[in-house]
CSV table of C-alpha atoms in Angstrom, one decimal:
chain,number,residue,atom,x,y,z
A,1,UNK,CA,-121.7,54.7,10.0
A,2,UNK,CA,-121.8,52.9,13.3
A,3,UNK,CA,-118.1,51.0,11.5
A,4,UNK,CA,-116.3,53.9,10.6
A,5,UNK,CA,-117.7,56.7,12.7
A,6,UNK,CA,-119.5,54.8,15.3
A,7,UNK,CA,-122.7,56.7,14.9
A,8,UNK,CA,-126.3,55.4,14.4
A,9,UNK,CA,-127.8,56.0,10.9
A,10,UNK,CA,-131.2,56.8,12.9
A,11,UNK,CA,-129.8,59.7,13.6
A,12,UNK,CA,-130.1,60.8,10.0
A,13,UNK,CA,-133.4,58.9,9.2
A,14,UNK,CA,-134.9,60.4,12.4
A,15,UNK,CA,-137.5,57.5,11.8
A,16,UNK,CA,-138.7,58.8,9.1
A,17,UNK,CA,-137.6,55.4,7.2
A,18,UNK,CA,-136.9,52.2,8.4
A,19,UNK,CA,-133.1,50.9,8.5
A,20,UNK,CA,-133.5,47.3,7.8
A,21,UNK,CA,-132.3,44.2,5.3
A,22,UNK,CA,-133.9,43.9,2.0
A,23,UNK,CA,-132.9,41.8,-1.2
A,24,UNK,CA,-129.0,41.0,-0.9
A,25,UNK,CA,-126.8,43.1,-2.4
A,26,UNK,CA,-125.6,40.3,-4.2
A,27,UNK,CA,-128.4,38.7,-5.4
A,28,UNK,CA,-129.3,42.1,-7.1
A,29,UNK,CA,-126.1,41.2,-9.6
A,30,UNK,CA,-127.4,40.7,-13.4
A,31,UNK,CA,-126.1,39.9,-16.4
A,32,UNK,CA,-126.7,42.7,-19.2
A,33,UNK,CA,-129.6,40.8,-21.3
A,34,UNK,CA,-131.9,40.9,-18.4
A,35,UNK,CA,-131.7,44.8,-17.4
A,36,UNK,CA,-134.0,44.6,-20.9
A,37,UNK,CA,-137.5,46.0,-20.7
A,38,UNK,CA,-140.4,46.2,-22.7
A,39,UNK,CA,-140.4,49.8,-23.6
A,40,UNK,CA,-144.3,51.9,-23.2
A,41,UNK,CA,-145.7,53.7,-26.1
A,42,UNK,CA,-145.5,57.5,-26.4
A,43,UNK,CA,-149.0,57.7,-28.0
A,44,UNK,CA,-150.9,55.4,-25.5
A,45,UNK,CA,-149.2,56.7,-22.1
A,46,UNK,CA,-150.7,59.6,-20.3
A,47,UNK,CA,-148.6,62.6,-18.8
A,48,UNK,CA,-148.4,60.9,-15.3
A,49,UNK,CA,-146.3,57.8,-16.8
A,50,UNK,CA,-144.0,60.5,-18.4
A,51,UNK,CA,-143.5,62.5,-14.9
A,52,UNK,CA,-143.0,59.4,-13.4
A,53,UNK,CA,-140.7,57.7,-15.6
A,54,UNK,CA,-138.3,60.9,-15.7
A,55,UNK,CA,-138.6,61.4,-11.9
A,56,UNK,CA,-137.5,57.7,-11.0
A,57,UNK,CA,-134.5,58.0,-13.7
A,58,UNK,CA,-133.6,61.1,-12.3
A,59,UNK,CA,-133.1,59.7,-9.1
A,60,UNK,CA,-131.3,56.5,-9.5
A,61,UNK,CA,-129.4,58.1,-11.9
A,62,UNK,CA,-128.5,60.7,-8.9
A,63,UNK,CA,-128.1,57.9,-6.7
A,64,UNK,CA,-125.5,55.8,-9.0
A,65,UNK,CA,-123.5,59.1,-9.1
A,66,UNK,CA,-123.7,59.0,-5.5
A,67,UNK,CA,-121.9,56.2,-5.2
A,68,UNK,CA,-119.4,56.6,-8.0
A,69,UNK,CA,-118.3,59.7,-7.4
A,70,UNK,CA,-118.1,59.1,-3.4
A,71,UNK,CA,-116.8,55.8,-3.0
A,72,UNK,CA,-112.8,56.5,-3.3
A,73,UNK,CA,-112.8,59.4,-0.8
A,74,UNK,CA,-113.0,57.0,1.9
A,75,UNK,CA,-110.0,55.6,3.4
A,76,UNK,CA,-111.3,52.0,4.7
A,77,UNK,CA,-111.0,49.6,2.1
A,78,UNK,CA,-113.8,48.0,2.2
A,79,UNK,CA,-116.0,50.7,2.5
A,80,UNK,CA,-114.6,51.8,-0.7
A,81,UNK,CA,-115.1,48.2,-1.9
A,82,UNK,CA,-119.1,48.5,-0.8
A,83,UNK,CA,-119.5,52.0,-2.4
A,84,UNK,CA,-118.7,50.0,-6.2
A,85,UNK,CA,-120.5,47.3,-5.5
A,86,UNK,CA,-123.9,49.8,-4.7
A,87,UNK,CA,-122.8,51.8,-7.6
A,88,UNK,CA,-123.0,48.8,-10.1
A,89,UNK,CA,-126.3,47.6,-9.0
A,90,UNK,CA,-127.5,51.6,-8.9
A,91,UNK,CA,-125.9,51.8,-12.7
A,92,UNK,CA,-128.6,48.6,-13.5
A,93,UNK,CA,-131.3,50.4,-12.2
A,94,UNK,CA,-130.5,53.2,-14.6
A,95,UNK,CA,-130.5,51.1,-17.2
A,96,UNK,CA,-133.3,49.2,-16.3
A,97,UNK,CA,-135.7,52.0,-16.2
A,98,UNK,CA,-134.3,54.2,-19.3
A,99,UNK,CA,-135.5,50.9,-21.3
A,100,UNK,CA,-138.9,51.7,-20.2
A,101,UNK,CA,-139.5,54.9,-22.0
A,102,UNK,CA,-140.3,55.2,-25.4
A,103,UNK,CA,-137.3,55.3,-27.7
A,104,UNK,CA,-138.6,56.8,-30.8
A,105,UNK,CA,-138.9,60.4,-29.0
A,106,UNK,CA,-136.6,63.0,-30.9
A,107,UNK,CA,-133.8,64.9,-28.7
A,108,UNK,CA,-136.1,68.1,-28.0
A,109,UNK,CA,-138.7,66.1,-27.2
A,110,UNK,CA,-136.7,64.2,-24.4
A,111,UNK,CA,-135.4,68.0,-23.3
A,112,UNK,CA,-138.7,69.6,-23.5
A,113,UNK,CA,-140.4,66.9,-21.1
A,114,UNK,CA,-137.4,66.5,-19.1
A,115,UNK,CA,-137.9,70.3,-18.1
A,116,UNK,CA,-141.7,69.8,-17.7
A,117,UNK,CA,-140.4,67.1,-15.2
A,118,UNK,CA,-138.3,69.4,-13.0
A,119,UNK,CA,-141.2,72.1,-13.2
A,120,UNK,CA,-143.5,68.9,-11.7
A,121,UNK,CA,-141.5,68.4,-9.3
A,122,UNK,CA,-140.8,71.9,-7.7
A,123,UNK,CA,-144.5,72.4,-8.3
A,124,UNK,CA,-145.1,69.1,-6.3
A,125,UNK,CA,-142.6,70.5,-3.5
A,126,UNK,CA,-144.0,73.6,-3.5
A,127,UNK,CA,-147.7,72.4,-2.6
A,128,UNK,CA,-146.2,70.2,0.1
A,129,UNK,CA,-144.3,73.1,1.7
A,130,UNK,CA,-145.3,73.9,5.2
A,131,UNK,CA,-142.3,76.2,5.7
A,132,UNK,CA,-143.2,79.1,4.1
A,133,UNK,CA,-139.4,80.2,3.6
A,134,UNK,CA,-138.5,77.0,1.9
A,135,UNK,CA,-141.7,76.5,-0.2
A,136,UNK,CA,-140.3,80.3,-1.7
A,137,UNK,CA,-137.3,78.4,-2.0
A,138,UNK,CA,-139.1,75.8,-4.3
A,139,UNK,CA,-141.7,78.3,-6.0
A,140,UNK,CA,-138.1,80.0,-7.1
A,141,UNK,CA,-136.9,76.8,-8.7
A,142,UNK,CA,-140.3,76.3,-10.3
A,143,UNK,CA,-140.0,79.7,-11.9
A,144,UNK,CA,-136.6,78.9,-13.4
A,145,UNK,CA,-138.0,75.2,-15.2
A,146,UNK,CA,-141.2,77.0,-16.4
A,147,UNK,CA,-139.0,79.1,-18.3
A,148,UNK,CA,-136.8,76.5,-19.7
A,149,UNK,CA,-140.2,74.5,-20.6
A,150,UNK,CA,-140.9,77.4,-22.4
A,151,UNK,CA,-137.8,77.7,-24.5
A,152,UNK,CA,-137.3,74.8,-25.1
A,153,UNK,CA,-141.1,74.5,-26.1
A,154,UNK,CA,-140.6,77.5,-28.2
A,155,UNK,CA,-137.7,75.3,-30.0
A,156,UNK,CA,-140.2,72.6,-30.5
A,157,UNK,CA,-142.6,75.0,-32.0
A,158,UNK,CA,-139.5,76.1,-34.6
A,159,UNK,CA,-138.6,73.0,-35.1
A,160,UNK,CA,-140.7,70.1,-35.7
A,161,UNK,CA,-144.0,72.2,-35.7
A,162,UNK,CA,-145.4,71.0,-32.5
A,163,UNK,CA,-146.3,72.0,-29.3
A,164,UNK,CA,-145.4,70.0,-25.8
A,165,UNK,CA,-149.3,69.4,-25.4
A,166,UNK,CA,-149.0,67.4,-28.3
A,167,UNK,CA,-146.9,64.8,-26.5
A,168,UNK,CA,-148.7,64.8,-22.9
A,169,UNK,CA,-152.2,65.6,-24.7
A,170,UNK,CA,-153.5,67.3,-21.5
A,171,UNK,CA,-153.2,70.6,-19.8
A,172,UNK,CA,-153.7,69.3,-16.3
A,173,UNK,CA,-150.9,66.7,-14.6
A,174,UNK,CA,-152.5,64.8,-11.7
A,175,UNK,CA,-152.1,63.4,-9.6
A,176,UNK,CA,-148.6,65.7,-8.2
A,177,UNK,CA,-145.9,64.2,-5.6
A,178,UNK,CA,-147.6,63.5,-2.3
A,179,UNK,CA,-145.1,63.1,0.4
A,180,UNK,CA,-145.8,61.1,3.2
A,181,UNK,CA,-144.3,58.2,4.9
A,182,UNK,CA,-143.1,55.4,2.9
A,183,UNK,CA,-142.5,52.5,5.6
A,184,UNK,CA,-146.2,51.1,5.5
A,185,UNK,CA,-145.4,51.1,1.2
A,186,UNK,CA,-141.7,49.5,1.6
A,187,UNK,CA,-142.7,46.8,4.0
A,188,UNK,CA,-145.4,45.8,1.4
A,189,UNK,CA,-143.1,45.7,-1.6
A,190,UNK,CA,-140.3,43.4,0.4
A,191,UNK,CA,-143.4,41.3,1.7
A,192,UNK,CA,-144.3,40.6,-1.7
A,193,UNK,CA,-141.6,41.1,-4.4
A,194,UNK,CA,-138.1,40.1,-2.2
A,195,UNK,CA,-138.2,36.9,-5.1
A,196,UNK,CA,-139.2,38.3,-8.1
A,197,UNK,CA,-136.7,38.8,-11.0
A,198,UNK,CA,-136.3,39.8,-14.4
A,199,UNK,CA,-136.2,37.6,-17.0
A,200,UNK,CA,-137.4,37.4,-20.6
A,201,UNK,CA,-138.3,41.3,-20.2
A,202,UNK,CA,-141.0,40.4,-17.5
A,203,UNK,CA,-140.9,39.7,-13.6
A,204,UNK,CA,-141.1,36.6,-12.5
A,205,UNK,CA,-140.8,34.4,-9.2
A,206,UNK,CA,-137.1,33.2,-8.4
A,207,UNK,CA,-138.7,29.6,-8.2
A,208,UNK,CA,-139.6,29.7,-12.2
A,209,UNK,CA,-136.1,31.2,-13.4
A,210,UNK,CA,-134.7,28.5,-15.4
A,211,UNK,CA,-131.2,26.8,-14.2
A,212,UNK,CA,-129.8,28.4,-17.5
A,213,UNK,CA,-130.8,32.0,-16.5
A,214,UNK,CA,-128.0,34.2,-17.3
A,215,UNK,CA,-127.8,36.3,-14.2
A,216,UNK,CA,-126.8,32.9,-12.2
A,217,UNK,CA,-123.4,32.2,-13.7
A,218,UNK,CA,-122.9,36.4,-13.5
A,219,UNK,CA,-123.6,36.4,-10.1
A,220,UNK,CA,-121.1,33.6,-9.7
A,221,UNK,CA,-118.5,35.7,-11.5
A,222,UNK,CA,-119.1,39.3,-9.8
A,223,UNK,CA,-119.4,37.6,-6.2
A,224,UNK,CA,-116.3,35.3,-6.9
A,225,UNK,CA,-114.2,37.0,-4.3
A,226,UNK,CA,-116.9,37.9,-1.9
A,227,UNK,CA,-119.6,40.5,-1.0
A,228,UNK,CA,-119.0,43.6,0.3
A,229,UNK,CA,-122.1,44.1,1.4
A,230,UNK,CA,-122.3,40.7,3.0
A,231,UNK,CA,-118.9,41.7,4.8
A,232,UNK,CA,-120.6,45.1,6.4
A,233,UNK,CA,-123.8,43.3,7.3
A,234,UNK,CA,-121.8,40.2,8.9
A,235,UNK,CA,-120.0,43.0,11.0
A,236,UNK,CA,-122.6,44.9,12.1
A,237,UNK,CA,-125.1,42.4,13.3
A,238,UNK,CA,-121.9,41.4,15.6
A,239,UNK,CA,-121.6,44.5,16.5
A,240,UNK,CA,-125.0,45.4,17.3
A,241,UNK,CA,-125.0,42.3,19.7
């Protein structure tokens, strides 16, 4: 923003999150075989890992459409050129956390706890709501997901004989989205994770990678040409000073 527009993105944040570096951009390139995970089991998980799974798909898959969707309207090349290389690494992250869940799940069961997902989350809105004219906004949103849980519960019912509480096994989903600030939380996770990768379908530290690690050479590949991201950041520390 402060590049092409020559505004501060504080002023969208409102310090509400921090602006600040985290893992390079261009580090965060990897080959296919390591966006592998080691999926959880359907019949051991409890509602919570469900709500969470589909909420944080939901919303890197948002994200990567963001970005792919967005990136060409601008008219600064390299701000084009940054927008693709987000969207790829946003495009892993979908990947990487659609491996998670449990694969065996038939189509309606994906639908029906997708929707249960939705009605979570407007619930989770809702009880957060000061405003009471938005949380009616919310509570109207919730009303439309509990009525797709229940149709498409009703087609589970039909159709393979079971009900939705067969797959969470509980009547009560706790604990619901708190929000709240998230710096304390991100500051944490960049202390102690800014080295960790994937590899093998686990997390590891960058210093026990092997030299063969196949994310290296892709990184070579993907960054041949340069970083966009390295570019913007090169720029606006200049810029800044």
């Amino acid at each position: 923003m402060r590049q092409l527009e020559g505004k501060d993105a504080e002023a969208i944040t409102q310090g509400k999150t921090e602006i600040k570096a985290g893992r390079p951009t261009k580090i965060e390139h990897r080959h296919p075989e390591d966006e592998m995970r080691a999926h959880f089991d359907k019949n051991s998980v409890n509602a919570k890992t469900w709500m969470n799974y589909f909420t944080i798909v939901s919303g890197e898959q948002q994200t990567m459409l963001y970005y792919r969707s967005h990136g060409f309207m601008f008219e600064n090349d390299l701000a084009r050129k940054l927008y693709a290389e987000i969207a790829e690494i946003e495009e892993q992250h979908v990947s990487q956390y659609e491996a998670v869940g449990d694969p065996t799940i038939t189509p309606l069961q994906h639908a029906t706890l997708l929707q249960l997902n939705e009605a979570y989350n407007y619930y989770s809105h809702a009880q957060a709501e000061p405003h009471e004219a938005i949380r009616r906004i919310w509570e109207q949103f919730l009303a439309h997901e509990i009525n797709h849980v229940n149709m498409c519960n009703d087609l589970l019912l039909k159709y393979e004989k079971m009900d939705i509480r067969d797959l969470i096994r509980t009547d009560t989903i706790e604990p619901l989205i708190v929000f709240e600030s998230n710096k304390e939380y991100v500051n944490d996770v960049l202390d102690s994770q800014l080295d960790i990768r994937p590899y093998n379908m686990q997390f590891v530290r960058e210093s026990e990678l092997p030299s063969s690690w196949a994310s290296f050479r892709y990184q070579d590949i993907v960054n041949e040409g340069g970083a966009p991201s390295e570019i913007v950041e090169t720029r606006s520390n200049a810029t800044a000073q």
